[in-house]
XYZ file of C-alpha atoms in Angstrom:
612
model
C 40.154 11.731 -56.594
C 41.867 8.624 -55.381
C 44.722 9.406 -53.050
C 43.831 12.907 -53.146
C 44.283 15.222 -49.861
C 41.341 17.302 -49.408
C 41.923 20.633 -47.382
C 44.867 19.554 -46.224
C 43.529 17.122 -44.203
C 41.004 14.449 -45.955
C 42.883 11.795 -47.471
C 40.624 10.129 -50.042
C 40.551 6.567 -49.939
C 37.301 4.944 -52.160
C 34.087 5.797 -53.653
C 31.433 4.352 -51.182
C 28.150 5.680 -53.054
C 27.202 7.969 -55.756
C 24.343 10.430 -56.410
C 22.440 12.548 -58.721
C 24.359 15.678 -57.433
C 26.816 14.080 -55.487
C 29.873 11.190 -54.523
C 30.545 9.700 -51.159
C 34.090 8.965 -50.334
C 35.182 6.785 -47.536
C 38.720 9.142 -46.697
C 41.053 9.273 -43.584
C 40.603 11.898 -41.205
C 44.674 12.981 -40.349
C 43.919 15.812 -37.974
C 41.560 13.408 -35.461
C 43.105 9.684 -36.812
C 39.939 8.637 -38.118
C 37.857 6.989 -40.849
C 35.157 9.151 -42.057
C 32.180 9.993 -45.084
C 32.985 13.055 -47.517
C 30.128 13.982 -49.865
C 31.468 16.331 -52.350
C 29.502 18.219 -54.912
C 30.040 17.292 -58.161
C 31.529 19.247 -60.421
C 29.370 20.198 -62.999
C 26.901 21.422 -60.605
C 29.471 23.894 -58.697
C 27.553 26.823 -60.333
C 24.423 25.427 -60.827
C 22.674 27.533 -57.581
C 19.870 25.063 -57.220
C 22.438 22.517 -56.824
C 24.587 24.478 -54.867
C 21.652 25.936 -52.358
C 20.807 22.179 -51.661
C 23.830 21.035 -51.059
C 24.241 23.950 -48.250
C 21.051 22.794 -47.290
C 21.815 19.328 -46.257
C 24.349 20.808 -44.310
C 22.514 23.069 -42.390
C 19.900 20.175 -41.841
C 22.394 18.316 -40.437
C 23.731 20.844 -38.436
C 20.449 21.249 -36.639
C 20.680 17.860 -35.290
C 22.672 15.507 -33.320
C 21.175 11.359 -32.488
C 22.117 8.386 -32.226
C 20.002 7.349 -35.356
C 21.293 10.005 -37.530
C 24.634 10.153 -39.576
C 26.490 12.948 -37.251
C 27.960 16.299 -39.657
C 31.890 16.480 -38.474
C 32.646 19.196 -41.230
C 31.947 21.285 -44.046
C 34.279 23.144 -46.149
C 35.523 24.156 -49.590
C 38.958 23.137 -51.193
C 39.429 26.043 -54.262
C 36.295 25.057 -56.066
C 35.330 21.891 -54.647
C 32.259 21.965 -51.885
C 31.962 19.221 -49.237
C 30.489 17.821 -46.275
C 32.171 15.609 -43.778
C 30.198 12.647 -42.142
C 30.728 9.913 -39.270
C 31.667 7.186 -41.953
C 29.144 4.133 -41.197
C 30.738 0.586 -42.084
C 27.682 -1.456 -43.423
C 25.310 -1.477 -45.791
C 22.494 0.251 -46.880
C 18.752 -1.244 -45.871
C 18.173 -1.475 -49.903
C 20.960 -4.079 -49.743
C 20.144 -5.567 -46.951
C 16.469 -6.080 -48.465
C 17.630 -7.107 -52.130
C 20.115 -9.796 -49.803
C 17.315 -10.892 -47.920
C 14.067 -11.047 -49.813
C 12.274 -9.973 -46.639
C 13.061 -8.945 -42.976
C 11.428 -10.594 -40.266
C 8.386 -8.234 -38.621
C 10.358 -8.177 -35.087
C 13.010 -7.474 -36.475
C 12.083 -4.853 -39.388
C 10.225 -3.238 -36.133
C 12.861 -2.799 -33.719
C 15.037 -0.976 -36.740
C 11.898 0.878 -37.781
C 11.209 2.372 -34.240
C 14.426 3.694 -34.530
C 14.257 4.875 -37.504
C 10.985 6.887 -36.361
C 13.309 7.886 -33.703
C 15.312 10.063 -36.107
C 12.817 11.339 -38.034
C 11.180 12.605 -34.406
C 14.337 14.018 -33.948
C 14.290 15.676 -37.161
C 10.517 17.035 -36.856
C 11.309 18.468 -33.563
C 13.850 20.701 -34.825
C 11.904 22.072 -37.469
C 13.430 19.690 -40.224
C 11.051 17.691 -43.088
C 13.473 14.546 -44.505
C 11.094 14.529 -47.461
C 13.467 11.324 -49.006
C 12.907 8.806 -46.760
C 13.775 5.558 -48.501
C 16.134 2.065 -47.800
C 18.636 3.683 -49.973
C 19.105 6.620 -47.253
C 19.403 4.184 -44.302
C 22.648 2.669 -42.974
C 22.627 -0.091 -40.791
C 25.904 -1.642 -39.457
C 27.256 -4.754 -39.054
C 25.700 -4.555 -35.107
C 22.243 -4.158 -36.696
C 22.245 -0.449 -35.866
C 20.884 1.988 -38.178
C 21.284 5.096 -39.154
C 19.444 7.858 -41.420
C 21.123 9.675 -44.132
C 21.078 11.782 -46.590
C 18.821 15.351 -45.978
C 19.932 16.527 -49.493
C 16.484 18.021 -50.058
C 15.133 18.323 -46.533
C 13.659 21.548 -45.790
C 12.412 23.452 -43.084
C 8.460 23.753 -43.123
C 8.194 26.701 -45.148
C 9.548 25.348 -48.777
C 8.306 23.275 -51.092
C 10.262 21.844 -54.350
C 8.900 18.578 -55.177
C 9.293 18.154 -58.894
C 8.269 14.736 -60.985
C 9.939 14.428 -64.304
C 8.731 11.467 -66.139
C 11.030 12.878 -69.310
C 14.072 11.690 -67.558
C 11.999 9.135 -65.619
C 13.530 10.813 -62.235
C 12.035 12.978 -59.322
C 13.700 15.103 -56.886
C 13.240 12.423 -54.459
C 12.214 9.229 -55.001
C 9.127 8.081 -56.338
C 8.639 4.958 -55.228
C 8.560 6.689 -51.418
C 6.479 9.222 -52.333
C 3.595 10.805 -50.168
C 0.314 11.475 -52.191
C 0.727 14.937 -51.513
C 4.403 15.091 -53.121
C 3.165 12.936 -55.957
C 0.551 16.017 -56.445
C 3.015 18.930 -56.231
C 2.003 19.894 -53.073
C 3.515 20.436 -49.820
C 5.096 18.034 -47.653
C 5.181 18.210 -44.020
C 5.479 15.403 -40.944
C 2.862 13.344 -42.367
C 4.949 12.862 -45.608
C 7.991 11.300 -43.781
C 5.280 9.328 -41.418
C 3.684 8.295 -45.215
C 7.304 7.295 -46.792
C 8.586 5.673 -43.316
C 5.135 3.277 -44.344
C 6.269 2.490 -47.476
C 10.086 1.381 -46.247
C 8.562 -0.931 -43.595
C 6.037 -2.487 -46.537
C 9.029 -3.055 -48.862
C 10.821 -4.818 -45.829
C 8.200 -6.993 -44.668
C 7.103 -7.892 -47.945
C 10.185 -7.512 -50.187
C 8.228 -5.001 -52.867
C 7.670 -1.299 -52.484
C 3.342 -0.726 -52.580
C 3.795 0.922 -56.404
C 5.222 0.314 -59.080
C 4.905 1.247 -62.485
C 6.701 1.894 -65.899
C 7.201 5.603 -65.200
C 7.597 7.618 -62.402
C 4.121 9.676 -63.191
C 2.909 6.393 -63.650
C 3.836 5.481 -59.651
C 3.081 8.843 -58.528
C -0.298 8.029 -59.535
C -0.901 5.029 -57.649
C -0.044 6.416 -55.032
C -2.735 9.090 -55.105
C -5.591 6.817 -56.448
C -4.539 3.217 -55.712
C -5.288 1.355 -52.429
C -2.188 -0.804 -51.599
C -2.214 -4.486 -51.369
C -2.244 -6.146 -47.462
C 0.900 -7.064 -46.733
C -0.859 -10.209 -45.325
C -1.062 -11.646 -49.011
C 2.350 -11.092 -49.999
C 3.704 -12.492 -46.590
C 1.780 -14.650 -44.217
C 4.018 -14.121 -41.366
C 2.784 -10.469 -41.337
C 0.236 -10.241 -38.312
C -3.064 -7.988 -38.267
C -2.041 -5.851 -35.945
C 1.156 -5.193 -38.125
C -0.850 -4.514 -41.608
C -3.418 -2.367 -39.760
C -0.842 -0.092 -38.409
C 1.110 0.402 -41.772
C -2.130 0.525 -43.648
C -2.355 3.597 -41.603
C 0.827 5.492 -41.922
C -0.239 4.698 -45.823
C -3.465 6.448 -45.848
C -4.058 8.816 -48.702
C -5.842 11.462 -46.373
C -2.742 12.876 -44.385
C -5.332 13.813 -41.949
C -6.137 9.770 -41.382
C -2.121 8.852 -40.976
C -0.065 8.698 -37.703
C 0.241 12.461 -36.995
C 3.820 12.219 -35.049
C 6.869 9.656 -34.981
C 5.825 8.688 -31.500
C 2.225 7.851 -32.212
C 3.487 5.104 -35.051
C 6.326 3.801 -32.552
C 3.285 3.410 -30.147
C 1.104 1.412 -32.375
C 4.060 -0.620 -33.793
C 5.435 -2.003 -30.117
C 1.522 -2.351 -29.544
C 1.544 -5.026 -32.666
C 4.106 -6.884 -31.625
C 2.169 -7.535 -27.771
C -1.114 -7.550 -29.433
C -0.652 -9.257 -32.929
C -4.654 -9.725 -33.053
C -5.057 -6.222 -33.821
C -8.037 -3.971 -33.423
C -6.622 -1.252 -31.528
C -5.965 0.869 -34.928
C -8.068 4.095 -34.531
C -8.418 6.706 -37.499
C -9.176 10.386 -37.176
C -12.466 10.966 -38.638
C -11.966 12.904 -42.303
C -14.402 16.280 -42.405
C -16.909 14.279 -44.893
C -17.582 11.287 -42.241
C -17.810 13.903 -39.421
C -20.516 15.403 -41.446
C -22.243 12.679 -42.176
C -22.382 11.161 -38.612
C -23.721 15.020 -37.904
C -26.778 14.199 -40.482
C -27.051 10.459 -39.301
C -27.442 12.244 -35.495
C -30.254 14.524 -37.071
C -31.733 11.465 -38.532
C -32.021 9.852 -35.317
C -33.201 12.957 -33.351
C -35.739 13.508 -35.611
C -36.935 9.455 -35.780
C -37.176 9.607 -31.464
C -39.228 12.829 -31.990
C -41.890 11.136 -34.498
C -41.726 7.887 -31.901
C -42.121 10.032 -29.147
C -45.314 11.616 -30.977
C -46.633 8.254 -31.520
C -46.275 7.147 -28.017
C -47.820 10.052 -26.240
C -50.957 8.887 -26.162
C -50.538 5.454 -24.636
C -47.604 6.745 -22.436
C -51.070 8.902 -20.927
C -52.936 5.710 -20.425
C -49.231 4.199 -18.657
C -49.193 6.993 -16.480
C -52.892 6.955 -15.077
C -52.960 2.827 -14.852
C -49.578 4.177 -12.690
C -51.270 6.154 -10.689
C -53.918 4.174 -9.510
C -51.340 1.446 -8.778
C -49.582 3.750 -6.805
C -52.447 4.551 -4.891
C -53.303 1.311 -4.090
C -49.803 0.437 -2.820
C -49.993 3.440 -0.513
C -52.857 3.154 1.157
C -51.815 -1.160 1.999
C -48.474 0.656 3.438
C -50.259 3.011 5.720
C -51.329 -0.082 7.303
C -47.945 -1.722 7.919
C -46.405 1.549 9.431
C -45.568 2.690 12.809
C -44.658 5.280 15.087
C -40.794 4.909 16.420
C -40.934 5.254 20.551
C -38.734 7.230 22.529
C -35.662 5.488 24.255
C -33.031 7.559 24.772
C -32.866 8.096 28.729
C -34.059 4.284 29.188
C -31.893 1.398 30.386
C -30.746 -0.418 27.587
C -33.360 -3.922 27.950
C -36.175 -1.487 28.375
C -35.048 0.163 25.166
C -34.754 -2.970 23.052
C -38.110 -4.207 24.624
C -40.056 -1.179 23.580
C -38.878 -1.380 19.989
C -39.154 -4.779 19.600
C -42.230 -4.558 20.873
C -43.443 -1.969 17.961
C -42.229 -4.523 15.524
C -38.777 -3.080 14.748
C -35.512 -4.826 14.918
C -33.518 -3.058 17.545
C -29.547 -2.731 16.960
C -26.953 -1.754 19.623
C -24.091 0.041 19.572
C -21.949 1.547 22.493
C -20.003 4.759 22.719
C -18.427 6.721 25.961
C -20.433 9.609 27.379
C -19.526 12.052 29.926
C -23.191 13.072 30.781
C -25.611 9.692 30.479
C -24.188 6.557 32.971
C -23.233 3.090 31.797
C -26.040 0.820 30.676
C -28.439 3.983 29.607
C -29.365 5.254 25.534
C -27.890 7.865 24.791
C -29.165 8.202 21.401
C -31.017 6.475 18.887
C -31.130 6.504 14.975
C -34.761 7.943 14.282
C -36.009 10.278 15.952
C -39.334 9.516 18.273
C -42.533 9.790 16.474
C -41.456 9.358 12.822
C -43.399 6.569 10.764
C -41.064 3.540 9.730
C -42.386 0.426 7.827
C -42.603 -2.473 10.528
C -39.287 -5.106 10.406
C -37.119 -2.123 9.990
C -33.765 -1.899 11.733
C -33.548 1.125 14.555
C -29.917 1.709 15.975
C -29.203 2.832 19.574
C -26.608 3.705 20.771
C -25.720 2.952 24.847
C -23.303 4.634 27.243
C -20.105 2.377 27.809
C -19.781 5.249 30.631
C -16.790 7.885 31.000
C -13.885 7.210 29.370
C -11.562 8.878 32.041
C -10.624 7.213 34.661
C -7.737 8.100 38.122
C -4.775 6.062 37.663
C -3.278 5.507 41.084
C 0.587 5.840 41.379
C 1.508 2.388 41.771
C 5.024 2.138 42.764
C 6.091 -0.613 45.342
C 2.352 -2.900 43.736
C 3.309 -6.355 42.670
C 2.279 -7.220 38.892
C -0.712 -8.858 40.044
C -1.818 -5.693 41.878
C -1.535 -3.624 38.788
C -3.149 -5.676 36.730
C -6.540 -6.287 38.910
C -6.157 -2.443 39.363
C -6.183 -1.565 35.554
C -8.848 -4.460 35.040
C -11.538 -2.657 37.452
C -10.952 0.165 35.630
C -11.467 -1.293 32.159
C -8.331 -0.996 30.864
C -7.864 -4.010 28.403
C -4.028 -5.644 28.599
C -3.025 -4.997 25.117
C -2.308 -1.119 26.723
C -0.022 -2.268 29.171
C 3.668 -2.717 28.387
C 6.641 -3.684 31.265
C 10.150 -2.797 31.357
C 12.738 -3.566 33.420
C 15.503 -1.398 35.829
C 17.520 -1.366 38.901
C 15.874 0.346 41.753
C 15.342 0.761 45.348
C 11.866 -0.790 45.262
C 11.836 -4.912 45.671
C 12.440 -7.284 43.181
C 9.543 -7.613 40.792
C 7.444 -4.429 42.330
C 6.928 -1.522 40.240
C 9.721 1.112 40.214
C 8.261 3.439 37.894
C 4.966 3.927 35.285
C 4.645 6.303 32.322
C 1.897 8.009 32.676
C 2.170 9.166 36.397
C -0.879 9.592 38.368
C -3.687 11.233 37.359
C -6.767 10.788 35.143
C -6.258 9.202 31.748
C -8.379 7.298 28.980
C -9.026 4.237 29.084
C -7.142 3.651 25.562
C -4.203 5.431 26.912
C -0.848 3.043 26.358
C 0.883 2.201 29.965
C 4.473 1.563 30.754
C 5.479 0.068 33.784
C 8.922 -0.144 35.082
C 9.295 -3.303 37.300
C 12.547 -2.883 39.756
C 14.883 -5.852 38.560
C 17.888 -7.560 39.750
C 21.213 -6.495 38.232
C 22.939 -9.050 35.699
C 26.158 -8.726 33.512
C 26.040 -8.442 29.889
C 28.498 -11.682 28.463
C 30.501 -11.538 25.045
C 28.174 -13.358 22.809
C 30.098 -12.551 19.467
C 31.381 -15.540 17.802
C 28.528 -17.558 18.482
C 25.490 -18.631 16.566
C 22.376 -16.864 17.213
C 21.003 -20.277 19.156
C 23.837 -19.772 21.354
C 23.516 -16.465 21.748
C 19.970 -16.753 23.130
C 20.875 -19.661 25.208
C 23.507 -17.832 26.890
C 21.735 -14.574 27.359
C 18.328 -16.196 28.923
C 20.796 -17.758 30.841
C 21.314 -14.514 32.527
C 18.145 -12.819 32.560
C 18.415 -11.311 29.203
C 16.442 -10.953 26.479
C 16.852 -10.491 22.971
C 15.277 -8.497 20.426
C 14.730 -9.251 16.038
C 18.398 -9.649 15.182
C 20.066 -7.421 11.939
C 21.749 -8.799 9.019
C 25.582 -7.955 8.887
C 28.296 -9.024 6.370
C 31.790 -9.882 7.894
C 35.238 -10.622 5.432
C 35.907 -13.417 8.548
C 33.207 -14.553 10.231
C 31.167 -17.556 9.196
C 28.030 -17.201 8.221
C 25.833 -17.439 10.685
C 27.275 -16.232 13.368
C 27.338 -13.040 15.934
C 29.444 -10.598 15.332
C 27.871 -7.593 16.949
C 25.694 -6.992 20.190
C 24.023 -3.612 20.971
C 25.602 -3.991 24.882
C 28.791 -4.498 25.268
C 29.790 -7.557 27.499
C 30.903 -6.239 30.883
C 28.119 -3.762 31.767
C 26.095 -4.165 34.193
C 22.290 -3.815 33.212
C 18.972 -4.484 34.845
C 17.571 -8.629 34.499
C 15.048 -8.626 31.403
C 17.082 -5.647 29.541
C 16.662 -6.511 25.775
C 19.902 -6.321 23.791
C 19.785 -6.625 19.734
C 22.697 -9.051 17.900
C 23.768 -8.472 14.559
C 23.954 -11.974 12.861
C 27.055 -12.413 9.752
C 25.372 -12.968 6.420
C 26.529 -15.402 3.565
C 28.313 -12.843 0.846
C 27.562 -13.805 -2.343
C 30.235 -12.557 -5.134
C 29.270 -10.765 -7.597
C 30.761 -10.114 -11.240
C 30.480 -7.216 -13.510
C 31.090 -6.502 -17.247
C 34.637 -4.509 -17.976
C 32.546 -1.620 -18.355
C 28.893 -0.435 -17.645
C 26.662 -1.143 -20.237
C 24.709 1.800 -22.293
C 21.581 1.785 -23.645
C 20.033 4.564 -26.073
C 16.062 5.572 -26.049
C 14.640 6.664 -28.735
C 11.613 8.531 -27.132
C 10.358 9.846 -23.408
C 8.543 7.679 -21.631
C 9.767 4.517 -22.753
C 9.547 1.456 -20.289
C 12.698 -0.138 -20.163
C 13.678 -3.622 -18.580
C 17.307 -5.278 -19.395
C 17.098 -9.067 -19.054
C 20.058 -11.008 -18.427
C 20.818 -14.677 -18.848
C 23.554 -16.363 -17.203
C 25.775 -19.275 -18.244
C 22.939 -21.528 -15.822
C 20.116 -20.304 -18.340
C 18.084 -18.783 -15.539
C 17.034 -15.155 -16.512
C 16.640 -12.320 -14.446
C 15.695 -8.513 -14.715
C 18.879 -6.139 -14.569
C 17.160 -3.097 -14.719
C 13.699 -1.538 -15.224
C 12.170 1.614 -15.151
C 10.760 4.640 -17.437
C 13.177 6.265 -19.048
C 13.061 9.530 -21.396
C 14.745 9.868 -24.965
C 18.458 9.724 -24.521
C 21.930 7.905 -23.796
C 22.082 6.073 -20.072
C 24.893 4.160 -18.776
C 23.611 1.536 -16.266
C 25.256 -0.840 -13.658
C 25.088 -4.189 -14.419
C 25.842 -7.268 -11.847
C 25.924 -11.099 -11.914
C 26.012 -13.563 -9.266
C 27.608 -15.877 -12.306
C 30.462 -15.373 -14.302
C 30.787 -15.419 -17.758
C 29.261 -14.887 -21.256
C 25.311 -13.534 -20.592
C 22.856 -12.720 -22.978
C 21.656 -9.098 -22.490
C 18.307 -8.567 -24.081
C 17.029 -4.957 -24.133
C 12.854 -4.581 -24.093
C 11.015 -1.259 -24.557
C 7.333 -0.948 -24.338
C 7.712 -5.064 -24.436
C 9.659 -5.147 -27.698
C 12.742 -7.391 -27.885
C 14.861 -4.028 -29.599
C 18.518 -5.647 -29.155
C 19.766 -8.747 -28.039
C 23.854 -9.240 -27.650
C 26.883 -11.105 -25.770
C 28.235 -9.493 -22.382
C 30.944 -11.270 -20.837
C 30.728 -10.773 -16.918
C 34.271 -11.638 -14.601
């Protein structure tokens, strides 16, 4: 097959991996200029129809879908006789290699590849698809760390079923070691049993051993329906609780009792790394121990019945020795009550005398009132004759008198005028507010007030326009604010809270625009507003935006960049939904950074970004 054109188009180049039904074959792509995967049938299975229906199979599986953790389907064809599939050709290594290299993967890091791995296999469930062979040997992972799932050869949509164990040729349509009890028994498989087999990968790559093993493939099918599997925590120390508890779930012979989606195992597993400790594992109750905490409930309602029985009698004794207390409290309170008087109407010292006198505490509050005049209750918080327990607190409430009052037109007063004016009438300073013009009336008197005469409240704001002498605005660009504000008291002027600007030639610092133009003529005490030249601090970006790819929805995402100085910063955060984002990165340093990506709080990808 070496050197052999297929369609036309598919140069063949090497075998890259071989199969029960098929071969892989790294081969140039001459129509798109491209390195890419060819499975091709073999051929002693061309009219074998079991063969040949899943073959089409994985095709149509992989038709259905299209992620970033899933090798992509370019093509599929037929050359005379031959059937094949064209794949995105993956450069790496399979996880089984990278395991058998390694002896074990660290937990972070056999996390971050297993979330994504979940992330396909969501992918998958969501469009109706059931891997069912979820193993290391059908996972790719790059030289970048990135991996990829392969391989839906005898996926199936959820109505099939076609799990077969051989133990004759020691073989199982596939694999045995991955198994899900309920494909070890013949039955079918569904989510659960990718969510089951997903379990057993991450075992084998924390703790370098697959759960089962045996002599025979019956003979691991079997474990894997009766056998509890070892912790992890035994085989490798570094292995937190939290870790073992959550793949102790996903192995759970009760499919009922494992994760029930992808999502809910991601959850849990970027949960372990934050909270290694543990505990947080809950699993659904199975129908026997939901039965018997019904019975235990029965137990207990019939127990509290029988005490209840028991208890009767001396709970009749309780209540009678109650009574009689009660009595005997009542009738010492009858003689520590009294009558409330009657105040409203009264001047307010009469009214605190008289309930002072009765033994209450009197409280006073004060409220305006169109009808009742200043100093007099207008109401009161019990009413007159009602029995209160002496020492108790009894609000009234006193007329601070109307809250209208005539405001005079007061144009040509003198500031000192208007304010012993508004003073008599009770208007408190903090509503009074002065502005300044050019007018008619003398310097310093008032030209103008908003509102004009008439009645008003008494927490009605006031503006008063004093008459002013006239004053020309000077150039105070160029100069530093301190100068500025020199120059423009100088005058008359005042100035209000200055804005930030940015300038390509002015220093820091300085003015470089006012909100009056010099040359006008304005009234003395007019405010005007400078816009003060800001540092600008250059910034560097990467040669291109960097991407990011989320494997779920609602994923909190936070990019943390390092600069050359080693102090870190956030790029970007935010909650994010499954998908492909291109995002806007900027340093005030230039440079190689470290870019570390964090979902949920888990370190997922750490790499080099040069910044200039």
């Amino acid at each position: 097959m070496i050197g052999r054109v297929i369609s036309g188009r598919y140069e063949i180049e090497a075998v890259v991996g071989t199969g029960g039904m098929a071969v892989v074959y790294r081969a140039w792509d001459k129509l798109n200029r491209r390195t890419v995967a060819i499975k091709v049938l073999r051929p002693e299975y061309e009219q074998d129809e079991e063969f040949v229906r899943r073959f089409s199979r994985e095709a149509e599986a992989a038709a259905k879908m299209s992620h970033e953790n899933i090798v992509n389907l370019l093509d599929v064809g037929k050359d005379n006789d031959m059937r094949y599939i064209v794949m995105e050709y993956v450069p790496g290594k399979t996880l089984k290699d990278l395991i058998r290299e390694r002896g074990r993967i660290a937990p972070e890091t056999a996390v971050r590849m297993v979330i994504r791995i979940l992330a396909a296999v969501d992918h998958a469930h969501k469009n109706g698809i059931v891997h069912r062979d979820i193993k290391p040997q059908n996972i790719l992972v790059d030289a970048n760390g990135k991996v990829k799932v392969a391989d839906f050869g005898i996926a199936r949509l959820k109505t099939a079923q076609t799990t077969r164990v051989d133990d004759k040729q020691n073989s199982a349509l596939g694999s045995v070691h991955y198994f899900s009890p309920e494909q070890a028994s013949g039955e079918v498989a569904d989510e659960k049993s990718d969510l089951y087999s997903v379990g057993v990968v991450l075992y084998e790559m924390l703790t370098g051993q697959v759960p089962f093993d045996g002599d025979t493939a019956v003979s691991v099918a079997l474990k894997h329906v009766s056998e509890e599997p070892r912790s992890m925590r035994e085989l490798n120390p570094a292995v937190s609780r939290a870790l073992d508890e959550v793949v102790m779930r996903a192995l759970a012979k009760e499919s009922a009792r494992r994760y029930q989606t992808a999502a809910e195992f991601a959850g849990d597993l970027r949960k372990a790394v934050t909270h290694p400790r543990g505990g947080f594992v809950a699993y659904p109750m199975t129908r026997e121990e939901q039965e018997r905490q019904r019975e235990e409930e029965r137990r207990k309602a019939l127990r509290r019945k029988r005490r209840l029985q028991r208890v009767s009698f001396f709970a009749a004794i309780g209540v009678g020795v109650a009574i009689v207390g009660v009595l005997i409290w009542y009738f010492a309170a009858v003689h520590n009550m009294e009558s409330v008087p009657l105040t409203i109407g009264s001047e307010e010292a009469a009214a605190t005398g008289v309930i002072a006198q009765r033994g209450f505490t009197p409280v006073v509050e004060y409220a305006y009132s169109e009808e009742y005049p200043q100093g007099m209750v207008i109401d009161q918080s019990v009413e007159a004759g009602e029995k209160r327990r002496r020492g108790t607190q009894i609000s009234i409430t006193v007329s601070a008198g109307s809250q209208w009052v005539y405001l005079e037109d007061m144009t040509g007063w003198t500031l000192e005028q208007v304010y012993e004016e508004l003073t008599g009438l009770g208007i408190a300073g903090e509503h009074v507010s002065v502005t300044y013009a050019v007018s008619e009336q003398p310097i310093g008197c008032v030209a103008g007030q908003t509102p004009e005469a008439g009645y008003i409240t008494r927490e009605e704001d006031i503006v008063l326009i004093l008459s002013a002498e006239t004053v020309e605005v000077p150039p105070l660009t160029g100069l530093t604010y301190e100068g500025a504000q020199a120059l423009a008291e100088a005058q008359g002027l005042t100035l209000g809270e200055p804005v930030p600007g940015y300038s390509a030639d002015a220093p820091a610092g300085t003015v470089i625009a006012q909100s009056i133009p010099s040359g006008e003529t304005v009234a003395e005490g007019t405010q005007i507003v400078l816009t003060i030249s800001q540092p600008r601090q250059m910034l560097y970006y990467p040669a291109s935006n960097y991407t990011i790819v989320v494997p779920l929805d609602d994923v909190e995402v936070a990019l943390e960049i390092t600069p050359p100085s080693g102090a870190a910063f956030t790029g970007f955060s935010g909650m994010l939904d499954a998908g492909t984002y291109s995002i806007e990165l900027s340093s005030v340093e230039q440079g190689l950074h470290t870019v570390r990506e964090y979902m949920d709080g888990v370190l997922m990808v750490e790499t080099q970004v040069m910044f200039e």
